[in-house]
Amino acid sequence: MNGPVRVRFAPSPTGHPHLGNIRTAFFNWLFARHNKGIFILRIEDTDQARKVDGATENIMSGLKWLGMDWDEGPYFQSQRLDMYQKYAQQLVDEGKAYYCFCPPERLDKMRQDQMARKLPPGYDRHCRELVEAQVDVEKRKGTVPVIRFKSPLEGKTAIADLIRGEVVFDNSTLDDFVLLKSDGYPTYHLANIVDDHFMEISHVLRAEEWLSSTPRHVLLYRALGWQPPHFAHLPMILGPDKSKLSKRHGATAINEYMDRGYLPEAMINFLALLGWSLDDKTEIMTVGEIIKNFSIERVSKTAAVFNIAKLDWMNGMYIRALGTQDFSDRSLPFVERGLPTGVKRPIDAGYLEKIAPLVQERAKLLSEVPSLVDFFFSDVLEYESSLLPGKLEKRQAIDVLKKTLQALDGIEGWRAGDLETSVRPLAEGLGLKTGPFFTVLRVAITGRTASPPLFETMEVLGRDGCLARLKVALDKLEPGQK
Ligand code: GLU
């Protein structure tokens, strides 16, 4: 197959797409972009019982958030039922598939027997050899059949997987799987290959869990006289404890990463390394670099390990690399959502921009920004008065506050430099080390012992705000002495 590269992401709309789904989408997208091919979005919505409202929108918003634009689609399998029915019927007509009238009770009993006898599960081919007359009798009774594929009873089916090499399956392990259900909907196997054929998919890149379905697909392609696409089954993603990735490892639906304030560029970089690598060492890459270098040859066979600590580290790197304005703009919705309800809305974007450079270094996630900046926005700080003296005596803390208030009272400018020039020497005058001296001021100004640089913080807060805070602090230590 030497035509253009055409790949697809084919999620089932059964909930929020999780990290594994999105990694599959991303590798397909990368492969398309690297090869100047076409990336198709196809919604495999044939399982009506498992369909979840809003899932398709979530899939699309997740892709858009990460910059994965699609060239065709979304196609919906539920709108293409005629096609699947047509090919299921063709296979029946050619004797390659058959009607099965087995009622659910019979199938249940068969499964229980198989379990009891420790036999592999699978249809026992009860209807495989029904003659036309028997089919007619059943149909006249009004029983609606399913259509099953006549899997070969012997021989082997080999798949040339682009990642795993040749994988061979014994046909005797494949049962006569359903192609068309009695409600007229196709199963995954039928719809998937009919679509891959007519959408001219050149490469199927999908999760390893689908590998066991692939011999069925290859047999179906053959039965229909079609050329199968190339297959590449992507490695599993495990948690750091090497068990299957789950919520326990911090891996959640993709929209939760968005809500927690991961940057899409960090997410993309991280996803790329879940099963692919440029070399043995490069960690930080732009999407352009990833596209340029992406190849199936460098997708690993062994499972990838998901490590949330690494993602957090990477996100911090990307946050620090943002321009201040950009950081502020991206933080704004988080601040809007995350500050206490008492704070006036809408949040003043210009004010946040002044604060942003003071906290940018310290945020690993955008969702941390509100708690880093909240004291800039509240008129009344909530903290215990015992926090103020820190290592000092209460008396000394009172002196720190009084002296600072005096010094600031007459000060002309309110720039960090001016503030520092007039305040820093006070420590020595009081015979105090700067550390404990500044702690008192820091708590008074920010309500906490760790904060962005004090004088820059004071500059942003402004004269009135700072003086009011220092007075409140003094009042906490010496009530009624103003
Ligand atoms: N609908 C399947 C899924 O949910 C598609 C698997 C495939 O790519 O063939 O992942």
Short mmCIF file of C-alpha atoms and ligand atoms in Angstrom, two decimals:
data_model
loop_
_atom_site.label_atom_id
_atom_site.label_comp_id
_atom_site.label_asym_id
_atom_site.label_seq_id
_atom_site.Cartn_x
_atom_site.Cartn_y
_atom_site.Cartn_z
CA MET A 1 0.00 0.00 0.00
CA ASN A 2 1.81 3.08 -1.19
CA GLY A 3 -0.97 5.65 -1.26
CA PRO A 4 -1.21 8.63 1.03
CA VAL A 5 -1.18 8.18 4.77
CA ARG A 6 -4.72 8.18 6.12
CA VAL A 7 -5.22 7.40 9.78
CA ARG A 8 -8.14 7.64 12.12
CA PHE A 9 -8.96 8.06 15.76
CA ALA A 10 -12.03 5.94 16.36
CA PRO A 11 -13.25 6.36 19.93
CA SER A 12 -16.46 4.91 21.28
CA PRO A 13 -18.48 7.67 22.96
CA THR A 14 -18.84 5.83 26.24
CA GLY A 15 -17.54 8.51 28.62
CA HIS A 16 -14.75 11.00 29.04
CA PRO A 17 -11.72 10.09 26.96
CA HIS A 18 -8.89 9.04 29.25
CA LEU A 19 -5.19 9.40 28.87
CA GLY A 20 -4.79 6.15 26.93
CA ASN A 21 -7.41 7.15 24.35
CA ILE A 22 -5.79 10.51 23.91
CA ARG A 23 -2.33 9.00 23.51
CA THR A 24 -3.78 6.84 20.70
CA ALA A 25 -5.31 9.91 19.09
CA PHE A 26 -2.06 11.80 19.43
CA PHE A 27 0.15 9.12 17.85
CA ASN A 28 -2.27 8.90 14.92
CA TRP A 29 -2.27 12.66 14.57
CA LEU A 30 1.53 12.80 14.76
CA PHE A 31 1.85 10.08 12.17
CA ALA A 32 -0.52 11.96 9.87
CA ARG A 33 1.22 15.29 10.35
CA HIS A 34 4.69 13.80 9.95
CA ASN A 35 3.68 12.16 6.69
CA LYS A 36 1.54 15.05 5.45
CA GLY A 37 -1.37 12.66 5.59
CA ILE A 38 -4.97 12.87 6.69
CA PHE A 39 -6.24 12.47 10.25
CA ILE A 40 -9.85 11.33 10.50
CA LEU A 41 -12.17 11.42 13.49
CA ARG A 42 -14.70 8.62 13.57
CA ILE A 43 -17.13 8.10 16.39
CA GLU A 44 -17.83 4.39 16.89
CA ASP A 45 -21.28 4.72 18.38
CA THR A 46 -22.76 1.35 17.55
CA ASP A 47 -23.15 0.18 21.12
CA GLN A 48 -26.36 1.98 21.93
CA ALA A 49 -26.43 0.70 25.50
CA ARG A 50 -23.03 2.12 26.40
CA LYS A 51 -23.43 5.46 24.66
CA VAL A 52 -23.06 8.43 27.01
CA ASP A 53 -24.56 11.84 26.30
CA GLY A 54 -21.98 14.52 25.77
CA ALA A 55 -19.14 12.03 25.24
CA THR A 56 -18.57 13.03 21.62
CA GLU A 57 -18.35 16.70 22.63
CA ASN A 58 -15.84 15.77 25.34
CA ILE A 59 -13.73 13.88 22.86
CA MET A 60 -13.73 16.80 20.47
CA SER A 61 -12.99 19.38 23.13
CA GLY A 62 -10.12 17.24 24.45
CA LEU A 63 -8.62 17.00 20.97
CA LYS A 64 -9.06 20.71 20.37
CA TRP A 65 -7.52 21.61 23.70
CA LEU A 66 -4.39 19.69 22.75
CA GLY A 67 -4.30 21.15 19.26
CA MET A 68 -5.14 17.92 17.46
CA ASP A 69 -7.12 19.17 14.51
CA TRP A 70 -8.78 16.58 12.30
CA ASP A 71 -9.04 16.77 8.52
CA GLU A 72 -12.18 14.68 8.07
CA GLY A 73 -15.14 13.82 10.21
CA PRO A 74 -16.48 13.37 12.71
CA TYR A 75 -18.14 10.43 11.01
CA PHE A 76 -20.71 8.59 13.06
CA GLN A 77 -21.15 4.87 12.60
CA SER A 78 -24.76 5.09 13.71
CA GLN A 79 -25.41 7.04 10.51
CA ARG A 80 -23.91 4.37 8.28
CA LEU A 81 -25.91 1.29 9.27
CA ASP A 82 -26.95 0.48 5.69
CA MET A 83 -23.36 -0.09 4.70
CA TYR A 84 -22.68 -2.55 7.48
CA GLN A 85 -25.93 -4.39 6.84
CA LYS A 86 -25.10 -4.65 3.17
CA TYR A 87 -21.73 -6.31 3.77
CA ALA A 88 -23.03 -8.60 6.50
CA GLN A 89 -25.69 -9.75 4.04
CA GLN A 90 -23.12 -10.19 1.29
CA LEU A 91 -21.10 -12.49 3.55
CA VAL A 92 -24.22 -14.53 4.35
CA ASP A 93 -25.05 -14.80 0.66
CA GLU A 94 -21.55 -16.00 -0.09
CA GLY A 95 -21.69 -18.60 2.69
CA LYS A 96 -19.02 -16.79 4.73
CA ALA A 97 -21.37 -15.79 7.49
CA TYR A 98 -24.61 -17.21 8.81
CA TYR A 99 -27.79 -16.43 10.68
CA CYS A 100 -27.84 -17.43 14.30
CA PHE A 101 -31.19 -17.76 16.04
CA CYS A 102 -29.92 -18.89 19.43
CA PRO A 103 -31.99 -17.22 22.14
CA PRO A 104 -30.16 -15.42 24.95
CA GLU A 105 -31.13 -18.15 27.44
CA ARG A 106 -29.35 -20.77 25.35
CA LEU A 107 -26.25 -18.59 25.07
CA ASP A 108 -26.26 -17.97 28.83
CA LYS A 109 -26.50 -21.64 29.57
CA MET A 110 -23.72 -22.38 27.09
CA ARG A 111 -21.47 -19.83 28.82
CA GLN A 112 -22.18 -21.28 32.24
CA ASP A 113 -21.38 -24.78 31.01
CA GLN A 114 -18.14 -23.55 29.49
CA MET A 115 -17.20 -21.87 32.73
CA ALA A 116 -18.05 -24.93 34.78
CA ARG A 117 -15.96 -27.10 32.48
CA LYS A 118 -13.17 -24.51 32.39
CA LEU A 119 -13.44 -24.23 28.61
CA PRO A 120 -12.58 -21.03 26.78
CA PRO A 121 -15.67 -18.91 26.21
CA GLY A 122 -17.09 -18.68 22.70
CA TYR A 123 -20.08 -19.52 20.62
CA ASP A 124 -20.48 -23.27 20.07
CA ARG A 125 -21.44 -22.86 16.40
CA HIS A 126 -24.87 -24.33 17.00
CA CYS A 127 -26.39 -22.50 13.98
CA ARG A 128 -23.39 -22.70 11.67
CA GLU A 129 -24.72 -25.54 9.59
CA LEU A 130 -28.44 -24.73 9.53
CA VAL A 131 -29.89 -25.50 6.14
CA GLU A 132 -32.08 -23.02 4.28
CA ALA A 133 -35.27 -24.76 5.29
CA GLN A 134 -34.37 -24.47 8.98
CA VAL A 135 -33.54 -20.80 8.54
CA ASP A 136 -36.93 -20.27 6.90
CA VAL A 137 -38.72 -21.98 9.77
CA GLU A 138 -36.99 -19.77 12.33
CA LYS A 139 -37.67 -16.63 10.33
CA ARG A 140 -41.32 -17.51 9.96
CA LYS A 141 -41.52 -17.87 13.74
CA GLY A 142 -40.49 -14.23 13.83
CA THR A 143 -37.13 -14.86 15.50
CA VAL A 144 -34.76 -12.05 14.55
CA PRO A 145 -31.32 -13.54 13.98
CA VAL A 146 -27.86 -12.14 14.46
CA ILE A 147 -25.28 -12.66 11.74
CA ARG A 148 -22.12 -14.50 12.71
CA PHE A 149 -18.86 -14.84 10.86
CA LYS A 150 -17.78 -18.34 9.85
CA SER A 151 -14.30 -18.33 11.30
CA PRO A 152 -12.00 -20.95 9.81
CA LEU A 153 -11.78 -24.00 12.04
CA GLU A 154 -8.11 -24.56 11.45
CA GLY A 155 -5.01 -22.87 10.13
CA LYS A 156 -3.31 -19.74 11.32
CA THR A 157 -3.69 -16.03 10.72
CA ALA A 158 -0.55 -13.92 10.76
CA ILE A 159 -0.40 -10.19 11.29
CA ALA A 160 2.63 -8.14 10.31
CA ASP A 161 2.45 -5.58 13.08
CA LEU A 162 4.65 -2.55 12.48
CA ILE A 163 5.64 -2.44 16.15
CA ARG A 164 5.49 -6.05 17.24
CA GLY A 165 6.60 -7.80 14.07
CA GLU A 166 4.80 -10.94 13.01
CA VAL A 167 2.10 -12.09 15.39
CA VAL A 168 0.46 -15.40 14.61
CA PHE A 169 -2.93 -16.55 15.85
CA ASP A 170 -4.37 -20.03 15.74
CA ASN A 171 -7.71 -19.83 13.97
CA SER A 172 -9.07 -22.50 16.27
CA THR A 173 -8.99 -19.92 19.08
CA LEU A 174 -11.38 -17.63 17.23
CA ASP A 175 -15.08 -18.22 17.64
CA ASP A 176 -17.83 -17.35 15.21
CA PHE A 177 -18.20 -13.79 16.38
CA VAL A 178 -21.25 -11.64 15.72
CA LEU A 179 -21.11 -9.19 12.81
CA LEU A 180 -24.62 -7.81 12.93
CA LYS A 181 -26.78 -7.71 16.03
CA SER A 182 -30.50 -8.40 16.01
CA ASP A 183 -31.22 -4.67 16.34
CA GLY A 184 -29.55 -4.13 12.96
CA TYR A 185 -26.47 -2.52 14.49
CA PRO A 186 -23.07 -3.87 13.56
CA THR A 187 -20.53 -5.05 16.10
CA TYR A 188 -17.24 -3.23 16.48
CA HIS A 189 -15.47 -5.76 14.25
CA LEU A 190 -17.72 -5.32 11.24
CA ALA A 191 -18.21 -1.57 11.44
CA ASN A 192 -14.54 -0.98 12.10
CA ILE A 193 -13.30 -2.80 9.04
CA VAL A 194 -16.01 -1.60 6.67
CA ASP A 195 -15.15 1.94 7.65
CA ASP A 196 -11.41 1.46 7.56
CA HIS A 197 -11.83 0.07 4.06
CA PHE A 198 -14.09 2.78 2.68
CA MET A 199 -12.27 5.58 4.46
CA GLU A 200 -9.13 4.22 2.82
CA ILE A 201 -7.27 3.99 6.08
CA SER A 202 -3.64 3.17 5.36
CA HIS A 203 -2.46 2.56 8.92
CA VAL A 204 -4.34 1.48 12.02
CA LEU A 205 -2.52 2.68 15.12
CA ARG A 206 -4.42 1.56 18.16
CA ALA A 207 -3.97 0.30 21.69
CA GLU A 208 -2.51 -3.12 22.31
CA GLU A 209 -5.76 -4.34 23.81
CA TRP A 210 -7.13 -4.55 20.24
CA LEU A 211 -4.41 -6.86 19.01
CA SER A 212 -6.51 -9.94 19.75
CA SER A 213 -9.26 -8.54 17.52
CA THR A 214 -6.93 -8.08 14.60
CA PRO A 215 -6.93 -11.69 13.30
CA ARG A 216 -10.71 -11.44 13.11
CA HIS A 217 -10.34 -8.25 11.13
CA VAL A 218 -7.80 -9.75 8.78
CA LEU A 219 -10.09 -12.72 8.13
CA LEU A 220 -12.96 -10.35 7.47
CA TYR A 221 -10.92 -8.32 5.01
CA ARG A 222 -10.07 -11.51 3.19
CA ALA A 223 -13.65 -12.69 3.18
CA LEU A 224 -14.72 -9.41 1.62
CA GLY A 225 -11.84 -9.44 -0.85
CA TRP A 226 -10.32 -6.25 0.54
CA GLN A 227 -6.73 -5.35 1.28
CA PRO A 228 -6.17 -4.80 5.01
CA PRO A 229 -4.37 -1.66 6.22
CA HIS A 230 -1.06 -1.76 8.07
CA PHE A 231 -1.43 -2.40 11.79
CA ALA A 232 0.58 -0.96 14.64
CA HIS A 233 -0.48 -1.80 18.19
CA LEU A 234 0.70 0.79 20.66
CA PRO A 235 2.22 -0.29 23.96
CA MET A 236 0.12 -0.36 27.10
CA ILE A 237 0.39 2.40 29.65
CA LEU A 238 1.09 1.24 33.20
CA GLY A 239 1.23 3.03 36.52
CA PRO A 240 4.60 3.39 38.29
CA ASP A 241 3.80 0.19 40.22
CA LYS A 242 3.56 -1.59 36.85
CA SER A 243 -0.12 -2.36 37.20
CA LYS A 244 -2.64 -1.28 34.59
CA LEU A 245 -3.03 2.48 34.59
CA SER A 246 -5.96 3.70 36.63
CA LYS A 247 -7.26 6.63 38.64
CA ARG A 248 -5.19 5.37 41.54
CA HIS A 249 -2.07 6.55 39.69
CA GLY A 250 -3.46 10.04 39.23
CA ALA A 251 -4.46 9.29 35.64
CA THR A 252 -7.87 10.61 34.90
CA ALA A 253 -10.09 11.78 32.10
CA ILE A 254 -8.42 14.31 29.87
CA ASN A 255 -10.76 17.14 30.82
CA GLU A 256 -9.59 16.81 34.41
CA TYR A 257 -6.05 17.62 33.33
CA MET A 258 -7.44 20.69 31.66
CA ASP A 259 -9.31 21.65 34.83
CA ARG A 260 -6.28 21.09 37.01
CA GLY A 261 -4.27 23.54 34.97
CA TYR A 262 -1.88 21.46 32.95
CA LEU A 263 -0.75 23.34 29.86
CA PRO A 264 -1.64 21.64 26.59
CA GLU A 265 1.96 21.93 25.40
CA ALA A 266 3.20 20.13 28.52
CA MET A 267 0.52 17.50 28.18
CA ILE A 268 1.44 16.89 24.54
CA ASN A 269 5.11 16.62 25.36
CA PHE A 270 4.35 14.18 28.14
CA LEU A 271 2.00 12.08 26.00
CA ALA A 272 4.57 11.83 23.24
CA LEU A 273 6.94 10.12 25.64
CA LEU A 274 4.36 7.53 26.66
CA GLY A 275 5.62 4.93 24.25
CA TRP A 276 7.74 6.97 21.87
CA SER A 277 11.12 8.63 22.27
CA LEU A 278 13.37 10.80 20.19
CA ASP A 279 16.52 9.33 21.71
CA ASP A 280 17.56 8.17 25.14
CA LYS A 281 17.62 11.56 26.77
CA THR A 282 15.53 14.35 25.23
CA GLU A 283 12.58 15.20 27.45
CA ILE A 284 11.41 18.66 26.50
CA MET A 285 10.21 19.05 22.92
CA THR A 286 7.85 21.33 21.11
CA VAL A 287 5.04 19.79 19.13
CA GLY A 288 6.83 20.84 15.94
CA GLU A 289 9.91 18.88 16.96
CA ILE A 290 7.81 15.88 17.86
CA ILE A 291 6.02 15.94 14.51
CA LYS A 292 9.30 16.27 12.66
CA ASN A 293 10.84 13.28 14.43
CA PHE A 294 7.87 11.02 14.97
CA SER A 295 8.12 7.53 13.53
CA ILE A 296 6.56 4.15 14.27
CA GLU A 297 10.06 2.65 14.38
CA ARG A 298 10.69 4.56 17.58
CA VAL A 299 7.49 3.46 19.27
CA SER A 300 8.45 0.94 21.89
CA LYS A 301 7.12 -2.58 22.21
CA THR A 302 7.29 -2.53 25.96
CA ALA A 303 4.70 -0.86 28.13
CA ALA A 304 5.08 2.83 28.90
CA VAL A 305 5.02 3.95 32.51
CA PHE A 306 2.86 6.88 33.53
CA ASN A 307 4.40 9.03 36.21
CA ILE A 308 2.36 11.97 37.40
CA ALA A 309 5.37 13.48 39.21
CA LYS A 310 7.11 13.74 35.86
CA LEU A 311 4.08 15.40 34.30
CA ASP A 312 3.96 17.91 37.16
CA TRP A 313 7.64 18.64 36.77
CA MET A 314 7.21 19.12 33.04
CA ASN A 315 4.22 21.36 33.52
CA GLY A 316 6.21 23.54 35.93
CA MET A 317 8.93 23.85 33.28
CA TYR A 318 6.40 24.93 30.68
CA ILE A 319 4.74 27.38 33.06
CA ARG A 320 8.07 29.03 33.85
CA ALA A 321 8.84 29.33 30.16
CA LEU A 322 5.64 31.26 29.40
CA GLY A 323 5.76 35.02 28.80
CA THR A 324 4.36 36.88 31.80
CA GLN A 325 1.37 38.15 29.89
CA ASP A 326 0.61 34.67 28.61
CA PHE A 327 0.94 33.18 32.08
CA SER A 328 -1.39 35.83 33.45
CA ASP A 329 -3.96 35.31 30.70
CA ARG A 330 -3.96 31.57 31.19
CA SER A 331 -4.21 31.92 34.96
CA LEU A 332 -7.14 34.30 34.82
CA PRO A 333 -9.92 31.71 34.44
CA PHE A 334 -8.42 29.66 37.28
CA VAL A 335 -8.24 32.72 39.50
CA GLU A 336 -11.76 33.68 38.51
CA ARG A 337 -12.97 30.24 39.57
CA GLY A 338 -10.64 29.65 42.49
CA LEU A 339 -10.72 32.80 44.63
CA PRO A 340 -13.18 32.96 47.52
CA THR A 341 -16.65 34.10 46.59
CA GLY A 342 -16.19 37.26 48.67
CA VAL A 343 -13.68 38.62 46.16
CA LYS A 344 -15.19 41.03 43.67
CA ARG A 345 -15.79 39.66 40.17
CA PRO A 346 -14.77 39.96 37.45
CA ILE A 347 -11.17 39.68 38.53
CA ASP A 348 -9.13 42.70 37.46
CA ALA A 349 -6.95 41.28 34.68
CA GLY A 350 -4.57 44.26 34.79
CA TYR A 351 -3.99 43.73 38.50
CA LEU A 352 -3.40 40.01 38.01
CA GLU A 353 -0.82 40.84 35.37
CA LYS A 354 1.17 42.78 37.95
CA ILE A 355 0.98 39.87 40.40
CA ALA A 356 1.73 37.19 37.83
CA PRO A 357 5.52 37.56 37.66
CA LEU A 358 5.71 37.19 41.43
CA VAL A 359 4.14 33.74 41.46
CA GLN A 360 5.00 32.30 38.06
CA GLU A 361 8.11 30.53 39.35
CA ARG A 362 6.18 28.83 42.07
CA ALA A 363 3.23 27.30 40.22
CA LYS A 364 3.40 23.76 38.90
CA LEU A 365 -0.25 23.83 37.91
CA LEU A 366 -2.43 26.76 36.93
CA SER A 367 -4.96 25.58 39.49
CA GLU A 368 -2.41 26.45 42.19
CA VAL A 369 -2.38 30.10 41.16
CA PRO A 370 -5.49 31.16 43.13
CA SER A 371 -4.00 30.03 46.43
CA LEU A 372 -0.72 31.74 45.56
CA VAL A 373 -2.38 35.07 44.83
CA ASP A 374 -5.45 35.12 47.06
CA PHE A 375 -3.97 37.51 49.64
CA PHE A 376 -3.56 40.14 46.94
CA PHE A 377 -7.30 40.15 46.51
CA SER A 378 -8.66 39.99 50.06
CA ASP A 379 -9.06 43.06 52.20
CA VAL A 380 -9.04 41.09 55.42
CA LEU A 381 -6.40 38.43 55.90
CA GLU A 382 -7.22 35.46 58.05
CA TYR A 383 -4.29 34.32 60.14
CA GLU A 384 -3.50 33.59 63.78
CA SER A 385 -1.75 36.43 65.61
CA SER A 386 0.72 33.86 66.96
CA LEU A 387 2.11 33.57 63.44
CA LEU A 388 3.35 37.16 63.49
CA PRO A 389 6.28 37.03 65.93
CA GLY A 390 7.65 33.82 64.48
CA LYS A 391 10.89 33.23 66.41
CA LEU A 392 10.76 36.67 68.04
CA GLU A 393 9.20 37.86 71.27
CA LYS A 394 5.83 39.46 70.88
CA ARG A 395 7.38 42.75 72.08
CA GLN A 396 9.98 42.62 69.32
CA ALA A 397 7.35 41.92 66.68
CA ILE A 398 5.42 44.96 67.85
CA ASP A 399 8.57 47.05 67.44
CA VAL A 400 9.12 45.71 63.94
CA LEU A 401 5.63 46.74 62.93
CA LYS A 402 5.78 50.16 64.60
CA LYS A 403 9.15 51.08 63.15
CA THR A 404 8.14 49.93 59.72
CA LEU A 405 4.93 51.94 59.85
CA GLN A 406 6.90 55.02 60.85
CA ALA A 407 9.46 54.55 58.13
CA LEU A 408 6.81 54.03 55.48
CA ASP A 409 4.71 56.91 56.58
CA GLY A 410 6.94 59.54 55.07
CA ILE A 411 8.29 57.57 52.12
CA GLU A 412 7.90 59.22 48.73
CA GLY A 413 7.79 56.51 46.05
CA TRP A 414 6.28 53.05 46.48
CA ARG A 415 8.63 51.00 44.36
CA ALA A 416 10.12 47.80 45.69
CA GLY A 417 13.58 49.44 45.66
CA ASP A 418 12.43 52.46 47.70
CA LEU A 419 10.66 50.22 50.16
CA GLU A 420 13.66 48.04 50.65
CA THR A 421 15.99 51.04 51.16
CA SER A 422 13.88 52.39 53.93
CA VAL A 423 12.82 49.15 55.60
CA ARG A 424 15.83 46.84 55.48
CA PRO A 425 18.07 48.98 57.74
CA LEU A 426 15.43 48.89 60.48
CA ALA A 427 16.36 45.33 61.34
CA GLU A 428 19.85 46.33 62.33
CA GLY A 429 18.51 49.32 64.25
CA LEU A 430 16.39 46.92 66.30
CA GLY A 431 19.28 44.51 66.72
CA LEU A 432 17.45 41.79 64.79
CA LYS A 433 18.50 39.42 62.09
CA THR A 434 16.78 40.14 58.77
CA GLY A 435 15.17 36.67 58.60
CA PRO A 436 12.94 36.93 61.69
CA PHE A 437 12.46 40.65 61.06
CA PHE A 438 11.05 40.02 57.59
CA THR A 439 8.91 37.16 58.82
CA VAL A 440 6.87 39.59 60.90
CA LEU A 441 6.34 41.85 57.90
CA ARG A 442 5.65 38.98 55.59
CA VAL A 443 2.91 37.62 57.81
CA ALA A 444 1.43 41.08 58.26
CA ILE A 445 1.39 41.77 54.53
CA THR A 446 0.48 38.34 53.16
CA GLY A 447 -0.99 36.41 56.08
CA ARG A 448 1.51 33.62 55.61
CA THR A 449 5.13 32.77 56.27
CA ALA A 450 6.04 31.88 52.71
CA SER A 451 5.20 34.31 49.93
CA PRO A 452 6.58 35.92 46.81
CA PRO A 453 9.40 38.46 47.38
CA LEU A 454 8.20 40.88 50.05
CA PHE A 455 9.01 44.27 48.55
CA GLU A 456 7.70 43.43 45.11
CA THR A 457 4.56 42.17 46.78
CA MET A 458 4.23 45.43 48.69
CA GLU A 459 4.72 47.45 45.55
CA VAL A 460 1.86 45.63 43.84
CA LEU A 461 -0.40 45.89 46.89
CA GLY A 462 0.12 49.65 47.03
CA ARG A 463 0.60 52.09 49.86
CA ASP A 464 -2.87 52.05 51.35
CA GLY A 465 -3.19 48.30 51.27
CA CYS A 466 0.16 47.78 52.95
CA LEU A 467 -0.28 50.38 55.65
CA ALA A 468 -3.71 49.01 56.48
CA ARG A 469 -2.30 45.49 56.78
CA LEU A 470 0.55 46.56 59.00
CA LYS A 471 -1.92 48.35 61.26
CA VAL A 472 -4.20 45.34 61.44
CA ALA A 473 -1.21 43.20 62.41
CA LEU A 474 -0.21 45.62 65.11
CA ASP A 475 -3.73 45.61 66.42
CA LYS A 476 -3.71 41.82 66.56
CA LEU A 477 -0.65 41.94 68.86
CA GLU A 478 -1.65 45.01 70.81
CA PRO A 479 -5.41 45.29 70.65
CA GLY A 480 -6.80 48.79 71.07
CA GLN A 481 -3.43 50.57 71.02
CA LYS A 482 -3.74 52.37 67.69
N1 GLU B 1 -13.85 2.05 19.03
C1 GLU B 1 -12.61 1.45 19.41
C2 GLU B 1 -12.12 2.17 20.68
O1 GLU B 1 -12.92 2.60 21.40
C3 GLU B 1 -11.63 1.58 18.27
C4 GLU B 1 -10.50 0.63 18.31
C5 GLU B 1 -9.76 0.71 17.00
O2 GLU B 1 -9.04 1.70 16.82
O3 GLU B 1 -9.92 -0.15 16.17
O4 GLU B 1 -10.98 2.32 20.98
#
